[in-house]
Each structure stands twice: as C-alpha cells, then as structure tokens.
Coordinates of N, CA and C and ligand atoms in Angstrom, one line a residue:
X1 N 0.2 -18.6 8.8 CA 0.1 -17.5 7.9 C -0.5 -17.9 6.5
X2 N -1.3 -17.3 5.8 CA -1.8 -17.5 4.5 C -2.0 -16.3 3.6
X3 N -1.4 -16.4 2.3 CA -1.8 -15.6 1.4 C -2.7 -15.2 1.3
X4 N -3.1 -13.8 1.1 CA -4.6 -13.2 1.4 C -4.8 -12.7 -0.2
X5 N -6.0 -12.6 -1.1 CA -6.2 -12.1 -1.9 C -6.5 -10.5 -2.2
X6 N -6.0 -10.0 -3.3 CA -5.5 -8.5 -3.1 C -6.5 -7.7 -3.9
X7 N -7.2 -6.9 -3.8 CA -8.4 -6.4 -4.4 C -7.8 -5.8 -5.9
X8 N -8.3 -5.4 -6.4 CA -7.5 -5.5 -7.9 C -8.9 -3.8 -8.4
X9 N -8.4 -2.9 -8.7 CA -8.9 -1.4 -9.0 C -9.8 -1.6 -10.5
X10 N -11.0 -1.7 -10.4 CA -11.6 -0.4 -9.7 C -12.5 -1.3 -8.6
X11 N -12.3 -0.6 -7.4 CA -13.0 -1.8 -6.1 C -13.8 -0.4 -5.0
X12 N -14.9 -0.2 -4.9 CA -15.0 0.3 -3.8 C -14.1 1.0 -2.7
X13 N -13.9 -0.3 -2.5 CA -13.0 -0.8 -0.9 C -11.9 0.2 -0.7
X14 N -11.1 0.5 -2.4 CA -10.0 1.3 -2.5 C -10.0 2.2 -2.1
X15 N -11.4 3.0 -2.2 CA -12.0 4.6 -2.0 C -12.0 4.9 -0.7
X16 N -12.4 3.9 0.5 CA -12.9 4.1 1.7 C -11.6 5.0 2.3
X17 N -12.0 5.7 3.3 CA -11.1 6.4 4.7 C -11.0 5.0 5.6
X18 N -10.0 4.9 5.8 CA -9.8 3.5 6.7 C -10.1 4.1 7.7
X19 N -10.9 3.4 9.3 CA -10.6 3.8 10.5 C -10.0 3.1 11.6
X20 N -9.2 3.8 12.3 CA -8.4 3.5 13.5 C -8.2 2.6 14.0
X21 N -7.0 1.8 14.1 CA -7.1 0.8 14.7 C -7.3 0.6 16.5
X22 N -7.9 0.5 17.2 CA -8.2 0.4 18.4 C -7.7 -0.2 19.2
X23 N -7.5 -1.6 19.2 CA -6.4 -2.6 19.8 C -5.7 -3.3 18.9
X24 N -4.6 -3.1 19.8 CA -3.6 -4.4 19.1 C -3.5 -5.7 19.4
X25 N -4.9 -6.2 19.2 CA -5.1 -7.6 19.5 C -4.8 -8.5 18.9
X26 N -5.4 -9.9 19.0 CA -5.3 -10.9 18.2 C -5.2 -11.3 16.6
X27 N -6.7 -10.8 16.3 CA -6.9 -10.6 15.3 C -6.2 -9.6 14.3
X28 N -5.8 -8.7 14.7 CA -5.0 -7.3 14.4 C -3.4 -8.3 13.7
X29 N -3.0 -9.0 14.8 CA -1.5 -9.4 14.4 C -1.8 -10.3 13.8
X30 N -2.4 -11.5 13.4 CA -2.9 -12.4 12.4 C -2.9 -11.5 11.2
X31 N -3.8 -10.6 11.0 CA -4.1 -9.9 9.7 C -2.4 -9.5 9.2
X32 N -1.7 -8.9 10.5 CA -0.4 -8.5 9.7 C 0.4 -9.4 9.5
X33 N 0.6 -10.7 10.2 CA 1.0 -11.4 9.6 C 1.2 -12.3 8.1
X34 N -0.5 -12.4 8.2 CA -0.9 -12.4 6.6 C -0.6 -11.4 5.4
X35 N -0.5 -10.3 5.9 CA -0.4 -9.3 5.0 C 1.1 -9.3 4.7
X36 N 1.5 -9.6 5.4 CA 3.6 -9.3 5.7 C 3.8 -10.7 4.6
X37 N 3.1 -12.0 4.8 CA 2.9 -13.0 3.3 C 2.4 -12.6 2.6
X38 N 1.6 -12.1 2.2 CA 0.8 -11.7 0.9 C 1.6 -10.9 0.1
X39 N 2.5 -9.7 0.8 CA 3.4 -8.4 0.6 C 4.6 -9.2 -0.5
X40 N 4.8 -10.4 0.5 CA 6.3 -10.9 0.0 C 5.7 -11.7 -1.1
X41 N 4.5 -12.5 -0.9 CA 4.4 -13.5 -2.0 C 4.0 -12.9 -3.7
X42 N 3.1 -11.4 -3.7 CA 3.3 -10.9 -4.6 C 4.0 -10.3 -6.1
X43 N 5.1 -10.3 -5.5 CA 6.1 -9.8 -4.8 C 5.7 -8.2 -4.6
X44 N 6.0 -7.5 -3.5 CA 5.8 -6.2 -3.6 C 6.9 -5.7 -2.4
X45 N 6.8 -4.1 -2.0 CA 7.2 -3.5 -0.9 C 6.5 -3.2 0.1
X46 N 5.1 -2.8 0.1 CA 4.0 -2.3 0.8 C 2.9 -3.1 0.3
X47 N 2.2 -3.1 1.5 CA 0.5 -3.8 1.7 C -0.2 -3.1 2.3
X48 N -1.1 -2.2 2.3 CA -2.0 -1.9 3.5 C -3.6 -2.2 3.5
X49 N -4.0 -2.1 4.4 CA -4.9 -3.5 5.1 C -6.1 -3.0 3.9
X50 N -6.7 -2.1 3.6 CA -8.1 -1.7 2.2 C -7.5 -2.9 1.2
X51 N -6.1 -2.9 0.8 CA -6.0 -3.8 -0.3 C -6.7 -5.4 0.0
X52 N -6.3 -5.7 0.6 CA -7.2 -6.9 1.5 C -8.5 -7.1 1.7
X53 N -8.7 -5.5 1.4 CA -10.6 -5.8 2.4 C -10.7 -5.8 3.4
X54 N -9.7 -4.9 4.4 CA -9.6 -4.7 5.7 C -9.8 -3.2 5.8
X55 N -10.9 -2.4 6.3 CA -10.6 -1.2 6.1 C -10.3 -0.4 7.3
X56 N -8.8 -0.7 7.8 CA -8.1 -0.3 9.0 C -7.2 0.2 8.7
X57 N -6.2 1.3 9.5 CA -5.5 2.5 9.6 C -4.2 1.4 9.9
X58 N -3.9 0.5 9.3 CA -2.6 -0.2 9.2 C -2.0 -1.2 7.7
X59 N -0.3 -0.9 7.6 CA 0.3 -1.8 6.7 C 0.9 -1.9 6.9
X60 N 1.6 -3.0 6.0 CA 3.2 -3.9 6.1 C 4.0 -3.2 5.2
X61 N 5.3 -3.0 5.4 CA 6.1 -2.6 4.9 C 7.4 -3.4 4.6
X62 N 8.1 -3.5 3.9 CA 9.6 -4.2 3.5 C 11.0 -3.2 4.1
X63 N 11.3 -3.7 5.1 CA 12.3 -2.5 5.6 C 14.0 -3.1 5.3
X64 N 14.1 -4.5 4.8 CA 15.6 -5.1 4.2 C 16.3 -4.0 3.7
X65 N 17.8 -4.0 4.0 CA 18.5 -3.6 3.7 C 20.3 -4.0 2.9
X66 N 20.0 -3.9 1.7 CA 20.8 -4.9 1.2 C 20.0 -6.4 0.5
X67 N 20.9 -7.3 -0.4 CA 19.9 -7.8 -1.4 C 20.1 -8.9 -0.8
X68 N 21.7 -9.3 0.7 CA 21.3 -10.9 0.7 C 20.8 -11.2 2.0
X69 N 20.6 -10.1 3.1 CA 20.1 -10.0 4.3 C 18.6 -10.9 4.2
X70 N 17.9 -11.4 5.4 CA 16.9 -12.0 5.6 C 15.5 -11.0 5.5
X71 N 14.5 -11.2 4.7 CA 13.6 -10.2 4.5 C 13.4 -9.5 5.8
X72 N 13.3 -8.1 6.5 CA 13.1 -7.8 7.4 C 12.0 -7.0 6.9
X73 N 10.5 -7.0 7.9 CA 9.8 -6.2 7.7 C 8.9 -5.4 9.0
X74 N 7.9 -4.3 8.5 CA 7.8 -4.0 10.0 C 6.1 -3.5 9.5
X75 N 5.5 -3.1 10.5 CA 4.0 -2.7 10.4 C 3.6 -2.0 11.1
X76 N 3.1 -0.9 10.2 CA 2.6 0.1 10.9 C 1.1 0.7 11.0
X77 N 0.7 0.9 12.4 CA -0.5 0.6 12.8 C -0.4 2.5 13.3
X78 N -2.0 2.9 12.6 CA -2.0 4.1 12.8 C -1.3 5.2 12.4
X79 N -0.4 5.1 11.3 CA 0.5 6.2 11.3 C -0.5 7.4 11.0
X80 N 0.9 7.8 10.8 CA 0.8 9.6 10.5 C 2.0 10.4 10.4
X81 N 1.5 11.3 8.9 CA 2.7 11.6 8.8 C 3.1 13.3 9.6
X82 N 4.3 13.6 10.0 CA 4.3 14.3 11.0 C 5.0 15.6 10.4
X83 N 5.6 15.0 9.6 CA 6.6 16.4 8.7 C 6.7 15.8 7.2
X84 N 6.9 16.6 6.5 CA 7.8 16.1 5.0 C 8.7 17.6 4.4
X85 N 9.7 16.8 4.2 CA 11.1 17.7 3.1 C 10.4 18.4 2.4
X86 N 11.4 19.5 2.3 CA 10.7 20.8 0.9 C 11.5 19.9 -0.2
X87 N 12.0 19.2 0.3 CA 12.9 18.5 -1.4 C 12.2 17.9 -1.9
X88 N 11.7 17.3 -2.7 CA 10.8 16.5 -3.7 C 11.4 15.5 -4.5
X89 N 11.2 14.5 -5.0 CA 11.6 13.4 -5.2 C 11.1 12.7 -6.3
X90 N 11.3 12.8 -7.8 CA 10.5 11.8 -8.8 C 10.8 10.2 -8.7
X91 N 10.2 9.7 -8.7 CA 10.1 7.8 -8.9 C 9.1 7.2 -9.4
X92 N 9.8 6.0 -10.0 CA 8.2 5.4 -10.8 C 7.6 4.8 -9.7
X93 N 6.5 4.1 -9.4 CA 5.8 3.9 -8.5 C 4.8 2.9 -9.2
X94 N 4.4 1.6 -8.8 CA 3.5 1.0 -9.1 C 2.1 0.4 -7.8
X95 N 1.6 0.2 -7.8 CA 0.8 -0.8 -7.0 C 0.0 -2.0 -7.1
X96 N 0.2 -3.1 -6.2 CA 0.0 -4.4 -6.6 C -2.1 -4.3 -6.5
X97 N -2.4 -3.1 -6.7 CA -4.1 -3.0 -7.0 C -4.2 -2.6 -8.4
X98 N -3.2 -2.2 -8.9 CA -3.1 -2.0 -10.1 C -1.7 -2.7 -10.9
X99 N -1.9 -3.9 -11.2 CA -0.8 -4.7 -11.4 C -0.3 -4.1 -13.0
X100 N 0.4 -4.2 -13.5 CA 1.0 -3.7 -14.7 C 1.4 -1.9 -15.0
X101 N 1.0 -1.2 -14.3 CA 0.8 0.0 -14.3 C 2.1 0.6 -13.2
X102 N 3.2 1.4 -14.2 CA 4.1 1.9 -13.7 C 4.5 3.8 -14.1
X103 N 4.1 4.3 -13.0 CA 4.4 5.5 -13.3 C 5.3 7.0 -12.9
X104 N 5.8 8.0 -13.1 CA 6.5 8.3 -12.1 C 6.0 9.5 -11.2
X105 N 5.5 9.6 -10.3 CA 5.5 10.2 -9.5 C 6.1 11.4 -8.7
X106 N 5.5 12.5 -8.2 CA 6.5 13.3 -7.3 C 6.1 13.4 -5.6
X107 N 7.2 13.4 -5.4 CA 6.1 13.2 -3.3 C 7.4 13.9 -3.0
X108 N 7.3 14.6 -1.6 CA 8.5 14.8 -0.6 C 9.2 13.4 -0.4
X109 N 10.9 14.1 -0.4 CA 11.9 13.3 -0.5 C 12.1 12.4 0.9
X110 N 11.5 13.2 1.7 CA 12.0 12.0 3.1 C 9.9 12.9 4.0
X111 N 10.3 12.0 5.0 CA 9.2 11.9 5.7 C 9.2 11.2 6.8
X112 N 8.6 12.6 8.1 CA 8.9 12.1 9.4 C 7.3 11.3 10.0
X113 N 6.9 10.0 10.5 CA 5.9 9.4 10.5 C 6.0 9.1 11.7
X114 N 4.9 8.9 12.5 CA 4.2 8.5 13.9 C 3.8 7.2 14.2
X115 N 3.7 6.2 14.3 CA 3.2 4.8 14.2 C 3.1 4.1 15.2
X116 N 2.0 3.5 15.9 CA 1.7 1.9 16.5 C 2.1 0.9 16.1
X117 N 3.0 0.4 16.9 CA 4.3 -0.7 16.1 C 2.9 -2.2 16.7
X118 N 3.9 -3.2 16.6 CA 2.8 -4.8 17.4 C 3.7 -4.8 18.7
X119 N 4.6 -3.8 19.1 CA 5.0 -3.7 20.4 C 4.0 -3.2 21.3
X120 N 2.6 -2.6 20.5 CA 2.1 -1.5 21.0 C 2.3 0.0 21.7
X121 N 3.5 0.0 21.1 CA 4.5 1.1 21.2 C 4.2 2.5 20.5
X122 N 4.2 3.8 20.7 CA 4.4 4.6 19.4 C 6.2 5.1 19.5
X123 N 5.9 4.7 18.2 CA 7.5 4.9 17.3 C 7.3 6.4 16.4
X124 N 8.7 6.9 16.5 CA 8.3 8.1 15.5 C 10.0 7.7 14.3
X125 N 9.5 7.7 13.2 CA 11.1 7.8 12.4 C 10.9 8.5 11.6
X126 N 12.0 8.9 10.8 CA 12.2 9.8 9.5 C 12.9 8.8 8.6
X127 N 12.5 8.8 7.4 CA 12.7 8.2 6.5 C 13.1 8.7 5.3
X128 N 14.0 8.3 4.2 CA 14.4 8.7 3.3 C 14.1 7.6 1.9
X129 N 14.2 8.1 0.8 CA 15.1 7.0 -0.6 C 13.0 6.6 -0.7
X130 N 13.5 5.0 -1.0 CA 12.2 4.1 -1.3 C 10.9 3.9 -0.2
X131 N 12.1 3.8 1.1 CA 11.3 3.7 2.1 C 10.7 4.8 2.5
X132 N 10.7 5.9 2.1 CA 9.5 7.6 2.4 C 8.6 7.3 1.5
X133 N 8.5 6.7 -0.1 CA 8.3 6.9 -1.1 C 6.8 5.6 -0.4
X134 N 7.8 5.0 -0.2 CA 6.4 3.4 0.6 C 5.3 3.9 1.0
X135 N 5.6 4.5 2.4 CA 5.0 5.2 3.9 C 4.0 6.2 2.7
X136 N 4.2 7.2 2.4 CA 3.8 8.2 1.5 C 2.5 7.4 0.6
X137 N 3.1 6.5 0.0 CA 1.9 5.4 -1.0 C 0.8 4.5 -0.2
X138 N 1.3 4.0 0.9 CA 0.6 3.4 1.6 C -0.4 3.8 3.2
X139 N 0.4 5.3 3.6 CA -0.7 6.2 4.0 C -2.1 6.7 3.2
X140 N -1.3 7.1 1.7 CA -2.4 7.6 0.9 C -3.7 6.7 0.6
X141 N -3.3 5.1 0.7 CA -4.1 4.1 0.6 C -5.4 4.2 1.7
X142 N -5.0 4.6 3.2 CA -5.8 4.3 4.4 C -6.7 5.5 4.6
X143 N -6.2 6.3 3.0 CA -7.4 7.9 3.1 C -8.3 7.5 1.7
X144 N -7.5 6.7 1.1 CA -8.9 6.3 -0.1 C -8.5 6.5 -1.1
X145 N -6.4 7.0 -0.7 CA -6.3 7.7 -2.2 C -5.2 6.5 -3.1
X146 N -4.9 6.6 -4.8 CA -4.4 5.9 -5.1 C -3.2 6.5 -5.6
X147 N -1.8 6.1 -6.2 CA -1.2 6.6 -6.1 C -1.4 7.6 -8.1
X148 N -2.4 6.2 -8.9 CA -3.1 7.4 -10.0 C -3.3 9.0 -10.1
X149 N -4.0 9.3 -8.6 CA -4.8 10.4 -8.1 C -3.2 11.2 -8.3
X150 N -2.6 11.2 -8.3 CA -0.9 12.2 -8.5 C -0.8 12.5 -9.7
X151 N -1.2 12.2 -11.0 CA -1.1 11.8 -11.9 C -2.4 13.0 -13.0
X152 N -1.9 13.3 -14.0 CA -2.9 14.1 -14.4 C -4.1 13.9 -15.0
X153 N -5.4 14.4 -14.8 CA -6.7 14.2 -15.0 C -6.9 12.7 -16.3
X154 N -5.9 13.2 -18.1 CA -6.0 12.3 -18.6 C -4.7 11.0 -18.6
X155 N -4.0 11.2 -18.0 CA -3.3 9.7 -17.8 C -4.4 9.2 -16.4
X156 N -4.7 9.9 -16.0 CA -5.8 8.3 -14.9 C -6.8 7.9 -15.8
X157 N -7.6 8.9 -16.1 CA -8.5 8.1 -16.9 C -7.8 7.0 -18.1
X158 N -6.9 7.6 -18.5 CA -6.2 6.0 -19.6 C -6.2 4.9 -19.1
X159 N -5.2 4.7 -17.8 CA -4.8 4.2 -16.8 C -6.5 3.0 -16.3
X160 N -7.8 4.1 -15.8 CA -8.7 3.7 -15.3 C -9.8 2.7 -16.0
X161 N -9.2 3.3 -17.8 CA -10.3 2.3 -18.6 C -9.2 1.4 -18.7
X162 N -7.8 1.2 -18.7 CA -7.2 -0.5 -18.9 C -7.5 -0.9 -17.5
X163 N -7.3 -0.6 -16.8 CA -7.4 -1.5 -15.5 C -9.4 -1.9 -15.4
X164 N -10.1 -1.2 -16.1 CA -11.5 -1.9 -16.0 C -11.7 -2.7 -16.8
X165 N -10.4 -2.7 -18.2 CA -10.8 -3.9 -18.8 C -9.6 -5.0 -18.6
X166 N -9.0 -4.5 -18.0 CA -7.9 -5.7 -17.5 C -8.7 -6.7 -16.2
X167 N -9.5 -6.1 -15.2 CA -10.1 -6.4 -14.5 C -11.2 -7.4 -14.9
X168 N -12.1 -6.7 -15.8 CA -13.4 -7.8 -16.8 C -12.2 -9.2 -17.6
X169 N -11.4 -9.1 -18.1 CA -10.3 -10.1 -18.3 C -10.3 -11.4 -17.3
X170 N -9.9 -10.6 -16.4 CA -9.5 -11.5 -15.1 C -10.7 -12.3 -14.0
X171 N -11.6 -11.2 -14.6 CA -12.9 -12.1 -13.9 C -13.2 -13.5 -14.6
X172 N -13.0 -12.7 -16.2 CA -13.7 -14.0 -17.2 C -13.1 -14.8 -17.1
X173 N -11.7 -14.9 -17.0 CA -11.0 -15.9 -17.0 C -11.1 -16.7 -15.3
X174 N -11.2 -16.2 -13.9 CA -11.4 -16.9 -13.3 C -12.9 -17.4 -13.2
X175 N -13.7 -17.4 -13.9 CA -15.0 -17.9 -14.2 C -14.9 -19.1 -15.1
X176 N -13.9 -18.9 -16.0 CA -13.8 -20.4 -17.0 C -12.6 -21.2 -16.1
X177 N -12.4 -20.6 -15.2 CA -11.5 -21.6 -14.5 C -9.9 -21.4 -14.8
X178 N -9.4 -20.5 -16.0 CA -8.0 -20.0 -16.2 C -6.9 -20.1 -15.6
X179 N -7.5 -19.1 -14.1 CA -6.8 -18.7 -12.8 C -6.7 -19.6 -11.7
Ligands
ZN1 ZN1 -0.5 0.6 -3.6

C-alpha cells in the first residue's frame, strides 16, 4: 500500500462527473487500498477516487466506531443515493482538497445508499450522524461537486481566492524544495 498524493482545489480533475466503475478487478482494489492509506495518513474520514486523480464512481470511507477500536473502514464502489430524511442536519465539514477550510453546512440527516462493496456485492444501508454527512460529501465529489458549492455565492468565492493563493504558496515552495 502507498500514500497517494491528494489534488489540492482549484484542479480540473475536481470538476469532472466520475464514471462507473465496471469491474472489480485488480487494479480497482489496489487503488482502494491506497486510498483507505492515504484517507488515514492525512488524517481524514473520506477519500474518493477524483481526489487522487482517479476519475471513478468509488471511495473509502472511515466506518470505526468508538476511539479505541481498530481503524475499520469500508469502500464504496458505485454508490447511490437512494433516499434522504426530511430532517436536515447542520455540521462543519471540511475537505482534505481544501486543507484549512472549515465550514458548516446543511445536508439531510440520515441517508439510504446503494453500493458495490470489494465483495462485489450490492449492499444497500441507511446511515445516520457523521457517517450520512461522509456518503453525502463524497458522492457529491464523483459528480464534480465540492462541498464549497453549499455554501453561498460570496463565501466560495472568499474561500476560492485563499485556496488559489494557498495553492501558488505550496507550489513555490515545493519548487524551492520546502516540501
Ligand atoms: Zn472532500
């Protein structure tokens, strides 16, 4: 398994409609493998595959329960979401494409989702709390959307010019060698 590098906004790649994953082959479980390291080395809760540079209808998720249990995590290939609660739910929400940037958000409180597990199985669950809140952020990723796009017209653009110059930052400095 190896740490994969995480695209960092404003990137193309972020924009794209991911498509379908087709088989659950070799290369498919490698990628989530890596991704399921990259998720934890981060640190984060969610990864999906655009962040990477993979532009496929699959991500890793953090599914642990409790703080001293063994990281459990699971991946989901192809979801979809199948229902969502009339209840609504505020939370701050961040993502590791937009590192420093914490905001709070409104989505449906729970959410029923369809998935291609690496059993090659379809699984269907409902989910509630952080774990809806994930599913919700990291589907919206595999359609091109970011979790900014929630957010109103002038907080993204605030939001859009620090992360273009947080970005020019981070280039310069991996160019002088910093990073
Ligand atoms: Zn994200």
């Amino acid at each position: 398994m190896s740490v994969l590098p995480i695209l960092i906004f404003p990137d193309a790649r972020l924009r794209r409609k991911c498509a379908p994953v087709k088989e659950v082959n070799s290369s498919v479980r490698r990628l989530a493998d890596d991704m399921i390291e990259t998720m934890y080395a981060a640190p984060g809760i969610g990864l999906a595959a655009p962040q990477v540079g993979k532009l496929i209808r699959l991500f890793v998720m953090d599914r642990t329960e409790g703080e001293e249990d063994d990281p459990v995590s699971e991946v989901l290939i192809n979801p979809e979401v199948i229902s969502v609660s009339d209840e609504t739910v505020t939370r701050e929400e961040g993502c590791l494409s937009l590192p420093g940037h914490f905001e709070d958000i409104t989505r449906p409180a729970g959410v029923r989702v369809k998935y291609t597990g690496l059993d090659e199985c379809e699984h269907v669950q409902t989910l509630e709390g952080v774990q809806a809140v994930c599913v919700q952020h990291e589907i919206d990723h595999l359609n091109g959307k970011l979790f900014i796009d929630h957010l109103s017209l002038v907080k993204r653009s605030i939001i859009s010019r620090k992360m273009r110059k947080q970005k020019k930052e981070l280039l310069k400095n991996e160019k002088s060698g910093n990073v």
